[in-house]
Amino acid sequence: MKKPDTRRIEQIVSSLLPGEEYRKVCLSLFVESLLKANSYGSGKWGTYCYSGGVRLLVGSLIVCTIHKDGLWLSLDKQLLDEKKDEKNLLEGSRAWRWEKGKYAEYEQVPSRNGYYIPSEENLDLWPIIRDLHFEYITKAAYKYNQLRCDSQKKHSPELLAYIGDELGRSIPGPDYSNTPRTNAYDEVEEFKRTSKGLPKTVRRSIILSRIGQGVFRSDLIRYWRKCAVTGCDSLDLLRASHIKPWRDSDNEERLDIYNGLLLTPNLDSAFDKGYISFDDDGKILISDSLKEKDRNKLGIHSKMKLRRVDKSHIKYLDYHRCEILK
């Protein structure tokens, strides 16, 4: 069997973590998180390497990242609030700092996220962090039946091969062959179970937005008036499509007019499945996975673009390009 080519991954990880000893400590802790995720099912997690780091995902959530600023980790918010002494230890340590950016907290599975910089002096802090982190992985694994389909395609066996070589140990890989595909019904039912505190009118609007109906669709029609790309004005044919998928959005994003496009069915399907996306100027990006003959049959070509792009669209388009585009 041909050995995986891990040279690119080795270059990225070495540039992020140039010190060999520190690199091995970070990789070892990353593997602990990976093994915990794997204990709940080999179809629930995946890893990949990008220019800014190495990520571990469970379901739809990034739970651990090897980053130039340290080991980024999701901690269970409920347990953290209960363990006040441990929380104070974290906040009093130079080895830990809270994330202050857009990934400071998760809403789908409540978390507080931050960076840990492991060293010989503070490895005694790891068992505290690990308990909070493992509790979060447990809850994420119970919430999601499988790793999100687009993330399955991003998973990198080469990364696992590199980590195995670096640490001199065998690393298990995921198996997506028996994972069921989620659908709108499953997502809506999950939302119903977890949103009982919301007013009924708000819940109804959010549920209808998942199937492209209700206030979300009406707002998109008022905003776009026609297909956002082709200009087709047969409104009964057009679909209300989320840019950042409904399953990954918070409740505000699910109803945000700037998180939606009004598209013809062929463009909607291609966009939803990651065969096309758009840059910040609205120009179409076509995945190499969409064959030329199929592009022609679908009427998709490189001169297409969104008829307008507001600055409020940008964060959603960026998410779609990073997480959905094949």
Short mmCIF file of C-alpha atoms in Angstrom, two decimals:
data_model
loop_
_atom_site.label_atom_id
_atom_site.label_comp_id
_atom_site.label_asym_id
_atom_site.label_seq_id
_atom_site.Cartn_x
_atom_site.Cartn_y
_atom_site.Cartn_z
CA MET A 1 0.00 0.00 0.00
CA LYS A 2 1.38 3.41 -1.02
CA LYS A 3 2.44 5.58 1.92
CA PRO A 4 0.42 8.85 2.14
CA ASP A 5 2.25 12.02 1.10
CA THR A 6 2.40 14.08 4.29
CA ARG A 7 5.00 16.67 3.24
CA ARG A 8 2.56 19.61 2.97
CA ILE A 9 1.07 18.82 6.38
CA GLU A 10 4.52 18.47 7.91
CA GLN A 11 5.48 21.91 6.56
CA ILE A 12 2.34 23.55 7.95
CA VAL A 13 2.57 21.97 11.40
CA SER A 14 6.30 22.63 11.68
CA SER A 15 5.77 26.29 10.80
CA LEU A 16 3.07 26.59 13.46
CA LEU A 17 4.98 24.62 16.09
CA PRO A 18 8.72 24.85 15.30
CA GLY A 19 9.86 23.35 18.62
CA GLU A 20 9.93 19.55 18.39
CA GLU A 21 9.11 18.88 22.06
CA TYR A 22 6.26 21.43 22.14
CA ARG A 23 4.93 20.06 18.86
CA LYS A 24 4.76 16.53 20.20
CA VAL A 25 3.00 17.65 23.37
CA CYS A 26 0.36 19.51 21.35
CA LEU A 27 -0.11 16.58 18.98
CA SER A 28 -0.42 14.16 21.92
CA LEU A 29 -3.15 16.25 23.56
CA PHE A 30 -4.90 16.59 20.19
CA VAL A 31 -4.89 12.79 19.88
CA GLU A 32 -6.46 12.49 23.34
CA SER A 33 -9.36 14.61 22.10
CA LEU A 34 -9.57 12.58 18.90
CA LEU A 35 -9.73 9.29 20.80
CA LYS A 36 -12.46 10.66 23.04
CA ALA A 37 -14.51 11.65 19.99
CA ASN A 38 -13.88 8.26 18.40
CA SER A 39 -15.19 6.49 21.51
CA TYR A 40 -18.68 7.74 20.63
CA GLY A 41 -18.59 6.49 17.04
CA SER A 42 -16.17 6.54 14.14
CA GLY A 43 -18.61 8.45 11.91
CA LYS A 44 -19.01 11.46 14.22
CA TRP A 45 -15.63 13.13 13.82
CA GLY A 46 -12.99 14.18 11.32
CA THR A 47 -9.73 16.11 11.10
CA TYR A 48 -8.12 18.32 8.52
CA CYS A 49 -5.15 20.62 8.12
CA TYR A 50 -5.31 24.16 6.76
CA SER A 51 -2.80 27.00 6.60
CA GLY A 52 -3.76 28.26 10.05
CA GLY A 53 -3.77 25.00 11.95
CA VAL A 54 -5.05 21.46 12.49
CA ARG A 55 -8.71 20.91 13.37
CA LEU A 56 -10.81 18.23 15.01
CA LEU A 57 -14.55 18.38 14.36
CA VAL A 58 -17.42 16.54 16.03
CA GLY A 59 -20.76 16.75 14.23
CA SER A 60 -20.99 20.34 13.03
CA LEU A 61 -18.57 21.85 15.55
CA ILE A 62 -14.85 22.49 15.72
CA VAL A 63 -13.85 21.21 19.16
CA CYS A 64 -10.05 21.39 19.03
CA THR A 65 -7.51 23.24 16.90
CA ILE A 66 -3.72 23.21 16.99
CA HIS A 67 -3.02 26.88 16.41
CA LYS A 68 0.01 29.17 16.47
CA ASP A 69 -1.42 30.71 19.66
CA GLY A 70 -1.73 27.35 21.40
CA LEU A 71 -4.22 24.52 21.63
CA TRP A 72 -7.70 25.97 20.99
CA LEU A 73 -10.35 24.00 22.91
CA SER A 74 -14.11 24.02 23.48
CA LEU A 75 -15.08 23.62 27.15
CA ASP A 76 -18.53 22.67 28.38
CA LYS A 77 -20.23 25.82 29.64
CA GLN A 78 -22.57 24.14 32.11
CA LEU A 79 -19.81 22.16 33.82
CA LEU A 80 -17.52 25.20 33.80
CA ASP A 81 -20.16 27.27 35.62
CA GLU A 82 -20.56 24.50 38.19
CA LYS A 83 -16.82 24.11 38.83
CA LYS A 84 -16.04 27.62 40.04
CA ASP A 85 -12.70 26.70 41.68
CA GLU A 86 -11.43 25.11 38.47
CA LYS A 87 -12.65 28.11 36.47
CA ASN A 88 -10.72 30.43 38.79
CA LEU A 89 -7.58 28.31 38.35
CA LEU A 90 -7.87 28.64 34.58
CA GLU A 91 -8.40 32.37 34.72
CA GLY A 92 -5.46 32.79 37.08
CA SER A 93 -3.05 30.82 34.89
CA ARG A 94 -0.83 32.31 32.22
CA ALA A 95 -1.19 29.05 30.32
CA TRP A 96 -4.87 29.69 29.55
CA ARG A 97 -6.72 32.58 27.89
CA TRP A 98 -10.30 32.87 26.71
CA GLU A 99 -11.16 33.27 23.05
CA LYS A 100 -12.52 36.77 22.47
CA GLY A 101 -13.35 36.57 18.76
CA LYS A 102 -16.37 35.21 16.90
CA TYR A 103 -15.64 31.67 18.16
CA ALA A 104 -15.65 32.67 21.84
CA GLU A 105 -18.76 30.59 22.50
CA TYR A 106 -20.99 28.07 20.75
CA GLU A 107 -24.75 28.21 21.01
CA GLN A 108 -25.74 24.84 19.47
CA VAL A 109 -23.97 23.01 22.29
CA PRO A 110 -23.16 25.72 24.87
CA SER A 111 -19.44 26.25 25.34
CA ARG A 112 -16.70 28.63 26.39
CA ASN A 113 -13.65 28.39 24.16
CA GLY A 114 -10.04 29.32 24.71
CA TYR A 115 -6.34 28.64 24.21
CA TYR A 116 -4.08 26.41 26.28
CA ILE A 117 -0.30 26.67 25.99
CA PRO A 118 1.07 23.40 27.42
CA SER A 119 4.48 23.22 29.05
CA GLU A 120 6.21 21.15 31.74
CA GLU A 121 5.38 23.84 34.29
CA ASN A 122 1.62 23.76 33.69
CA LEU A 123 0.80 20.23 32.59
CA ASP A 124 -1.02 19.82 35.92
CA LEU A 125 -3.61 22.20 34.46
CA TRP A 126 -4.41 19.75 31.65
CA PRO A 127 -6.56 17.31 33.73
CA ILE A 128 -8.86 20.23 34.65
CA ILE A 129 -9.08 21.41 31.05
CA ARG A 130 -9.46 17.85 29.80
CA ASP A 131 -12.48 17.13 32.02
CA LEU A 132 -14.26 20.27 30.79
CA HIS A 133 -13.23 19.59 27.19
CA PHE A 134 -14.20 15.91 27.23
CA GLU A 135 -17.61 16.78 28.67
CA TYR A 136 -18.08 19.08 25.70
CA ILE A 137 -17.06 16.38 23.21
CA THR A 138 -19.51 14.01 24.91
CA LYS A 139 -22.41 16.45 24.51
CA ALA A 140 -21.49 17.27 20.91
CA ALA A 141 -21.30 13.56 20.07
CA TYR A 142 -24.74 12.94 21.57
CA LYS A 143 -26.26 15.90 19.72
CA TYR A 144 -25.04 14.92 16.24
CA ASN A 145 -25.60 11.56 14.55
CA GLN A 146 -22.66 12.05 12.23
CA LEU A 147 -19.97 14.41 11.04
CA ARG A 148 -21.44 16.94 8.65
CA CYS A 149 -21.29 15.67 5.05
CA ASP A 150 -19.14 18.51 3.68
CA SER A 151 -16.70 18.04 6.57
CA GLN A 152 -16.48 14.32 5.78
CA LYS A 153 -15.07 15.31 2.38
CA LYS A 154 -12.48 17.55 4.07
CA HIS A 155 -11.20 14.82 6.40
CA SER A 156 -7.51 14.16 5.83
CA PRO A 157 -6.14 10.60 6.23
CA GLU A 158 -2.75 12.12 5.43
CA LEU A 159 -2.98 14.22 8.60
CA LEU A 160 -3.58 11.13 10.73
CA ALA A 161 -0.66 9.39 9.01
CA TYR A 162 1.58 12.37 9.78
CA ILE A 163 0.53 12.48 13.45
CA GLY A 164 1.04 8.73 13.74
CA ASP A 165 4.57 9.01 12.32
CA GLU A 166 5.40 12.00 14.50
CA LEU A 167 4.26 10.29 17.70
CA GLY A 168 5.24 6.74 16.74
CA ARG A 169 1.78 5.31 17.36
CA SER A 170 -1.28 4.11 15.50
CA ILE A 171 -4.13 6.60 15.12
CA PRO A 172 -7.64 5.33 14.32
CA GLY A 173 -9.44 6.76 11.33
CA PRO A 174 -13.13 7.61 10.93
CA ASP A 175 -15.61 5.45 9.03
CA TYR A 176 -18.49 7.23 7.32
CA SER A 177 -19.87 4.24 5.44
CA ASN A 178 -22.73 3.56 7.86
CA THR A 179 -23.66 7.11 8.86
CA PRO A 180 -27.20 8.14 7.94
CA ARG A 181 -27.78 11.36 6.03
CA THR A 182 -29.59 14.04 7.99
CA ASN A 183 -32.56 15.79 6.40
CA ALA A 184 -34.81 18.76 7.02
CA TYR A 185 -37.22 16.70 9.12
CA ASP A 186 -34.43 15.55 11.49
CA GLU A 187 -33.08 19.08 11.83
CA VAL A 188 -36.50 20.57 12.54
CA GLU A 189 -37.31 17.88 15.11
CA GLU A 190 -34.01 18.51 16.85
CA PHE A 191 -34.75 22.25 16.86
CA LYS A 192 -38.20 21.63 18.38
CA ARG A 193 -36.66 19.63 21.21
CA THR A 194 -34.09 22.29 22.05
CA SER A 195 -36.03 25.55 21.54
CA LYS A 196 -39.04 25.21 23.83
CA GLY A 197 -38.17 28.45 25.58
CA LEU A 198 -38.71 30.55 22.44
CA PRO A 199 -42.05 32.22 21.70
CA LYS A 200 -44.24 30.10 19.41
CA THR A 201 -44.27 32.71 16.63
CA VAL A 202 -40.46 32.84 16.60
CA ARG A 203 -40.19 29.04 16.59
CA ARG A 204 -42.62 28.81 13.68
CA SER A 205 -40.72 31.40 11.65
CA ILE A 206 -37.41 29.61 12.21
CA ILE A 207 -38.88 26.21 11.33
CA LEU A 208 -40.46 27.57 8.14
CA SER A 209 -37.13 29.14 7.18
CA ARG A 210 -35.57 25.64 7.09
CA ILE A 211 -37.86 24.64 4.23
CA GLY A 212 -37.57 27.98 2.46
CA GLN A 213 -40.99 29.24 3.46
CA GLY A 214 -42.59 31.82 5.75
CA VAL A 215 -41.07 35.17 6.70
CA PHE A 216 -37.58 34.19 5.47
CA ARG A 217 -38.81 33.53 1.92
CA SER A 218 -41.04 36.61 1.89
CA ASP A 219 -38.15 38.81 3.02
CA LEU A 220 -35.87 37.37 0.33
CA ILE A 221 -38.49 38.01 -2.35
CA ARG A 222 -38.79 41.63 -1.22
CA TYR A 223 -35.00 42.00 -1.19
CA TRP A 224 -34.05 40.20 -4.42
CA ARG A 225 -37.35 40.40 -6.40
CA LYS A 226 -35.80 37.94 -8.91
CA CYS A 227 -33.23 35.14 -8.93
CA ALA A 228 -30.11 36.55 -7.28
CA VAL A 229 -28.01 35.36 -10.23
CA THR A 230 -30.05 34.84 -13.42
CA GLY A 231 -32.74 37.47 -12.93
CA CYS A 232 -35.50 34.89 -13.46
CA ASP A 233 -38.68 36.50 -12.09
CA SER A 234 -40.99 33.45 -11.95
CA LEU A 235 -41.19 33.60 -8.17
CA ASP A 236 -43.06 30.32 -7.81
CA LEU A 237 -40.02 28.55 -9.30
CA LEU A 238 -37.42 30.20 -7.07
CA ARG A 239 -36.07 28.74 -3.85
CA ALA A 240 -35.09 30.56 -0.67
CA SER A 241 -31.61 29.26 0.11
CA HIS A 242 -29.52 29.87 3.23
CA ILE A 243 -25.90 30.83 2.53
CA LYS A 244 -24.66 29.58 5.89
CA PRO A 245 -26.71 26.39 6.26
CA TRP A 246 -29.68 26.43 8.62
CA ARG A 247 -28.19 23.57 10.65
CA ASP A 248 -25.02 25.59 11.35
CA SER A 249 -26.70 28.96 12.00
CA ASP A 250 -27.95 30.40 15.24
CA ASN A 251 -31.57 31.52 15.46
CA GLU A 252 -30.81 35.10 14.44
CA GLU A 253 -28.80 33.95 11.42
CA ARG A 254 -31.58 31.58 10.35
CA LEU A 255 -33.89 34.55 9.74
CA ASP A 256 -31.27 37.07 8.59
CA ILE A 257 -32.13 38.36 5.11
CA TYR A 258 -28.41 38.65 4.34
CA ASN A 259 -27.97 34.94 4.99
CA GLY A 260 -30.18 34.11 2.04
CA LEU A 261 -30.25 33.95 -1.74
CA LEU A 262 -33.24 33.57 -4.03
CA LEU A 263 -32.14 31.03 -6.65
CA THR A 264 -33.44 28.91 -9.51
CA PRO A 265 -33.68 25.21 -8.57
CA ASN A 266 -30.52 24.18 -10.42
CA LEU A 267 -28.42 26.91 -8.78
CA ASP A 268 -30.00 26.26 -5.38
CA SER A 269 -29.12 22.57 -5.51
CA ALA A 270 -25.56 23.20 -6.72
CA PHE A 271 -25.05 25.90 -4.06
CA ASP A 272 -26.51 23.77 -1.27
CA LYS A 273 -24.24 20.82 -2.12
CA GLY A 274 -21.09 22.93 -2.48
CA TYR A 275 -20.61 22.69 -6.25
CA ILE A 276 -20.75 26.47 -6.55
CA SER A 277 -20.15 29.45 -4.29
CA PHE A 278 -19.49 33.18 -4.72
CA ASP A 279 -16.60 35.50 -3.86
CA ASP A 280 -17.02 38.76 -1.97
CA ASP A 281 -17.70 40.59 -5.26
CA GLY A 282 -20.42 38.11 -6.12
CA LYS A 283 -18.48 36.29 -8.88
CA ILE A 284 -19.32 32.60 -9.13
CA LEU A 285 -16.82 29.97 -7.97
CA ILE A 286 -17.31 26.55 -9.54
CA SER A 287 -15.92 23.46 -7.87
CA ASP A 288 -13.67 21.17 -9.91
CA SER A 289 -16.00 18.39 -8.72
CA LEU A 290 -18.69 19.67 -11.09
CA LYS A 291 -17.81 18.22 -14.49
CA GLU A 292 -17.81 20.42 -17.59
CA LYS A 293 -20.60 18.47 -19.27
CA ASP A 294 -22.77 18.78 -16.15
CA ARG A 295 -22.07 22.50 -15.91
CA ASN A 296 -23.32 22.90 -19.46
CA LYS A 297 -26.44 20.83 -18.82
CA LEU A 298 -27.21 22.91 -15.70
CA GLY A 299 -26.50 26.19 -17.46
CA ILE A 300 -23.76 27.09 -14.98
CA HIS A 301 -20.84 29.11 -16.35
CA SER A 302 -17.95 31.27 -15.13
CA LYS A 303 -19.53 34.61 -16.11
CA MET A 304 -22.34 34.25 -13.60
CA LYS A 305 -22.41 36.50 -10.55
CA LEU A 306 -24.74 37.73 -7.83
CA ARG A 307 -26.70 40.78 -8.94
CA ARG A 308 -25.80 42.57 -5.70
CA VAL A 309 -23.63 41.99 -2.63
CA ASP A 310 -24.08 43.92 0.59
CA LYS A 311 -21.30 44.05 3.19
CA SER A 312 -23.62 42.05 5.48
CA HIS A 313 -23.49 39.14 3.00
CA ILE A 314 -19.71 38.83 3.28
CA LYS A 315 -19.43 36.84 6.52
CA TYR A 316 -21.96 34.30 5.25
CA LEU A 317 -20.30 33.98 1.84
CA ASP A 318 -16.96 33.49 3.58
CA TYR A 319 -18.46 30.67 5.67
CA HIS A 320 -19.91 29.00 2.58
CA ARG A 321 -16.59 29.13 0.73
CA CYS A 322 -14.62 27.78 3.71
CA GLU A 323 -17.03 25.12 4.93
CA ILE A 324 -19.35 24.12 2.07
CA LEU A 325 -17.58 24.60 -1.27
CA LYS A 326 -16.04 21.33 -2.38
#
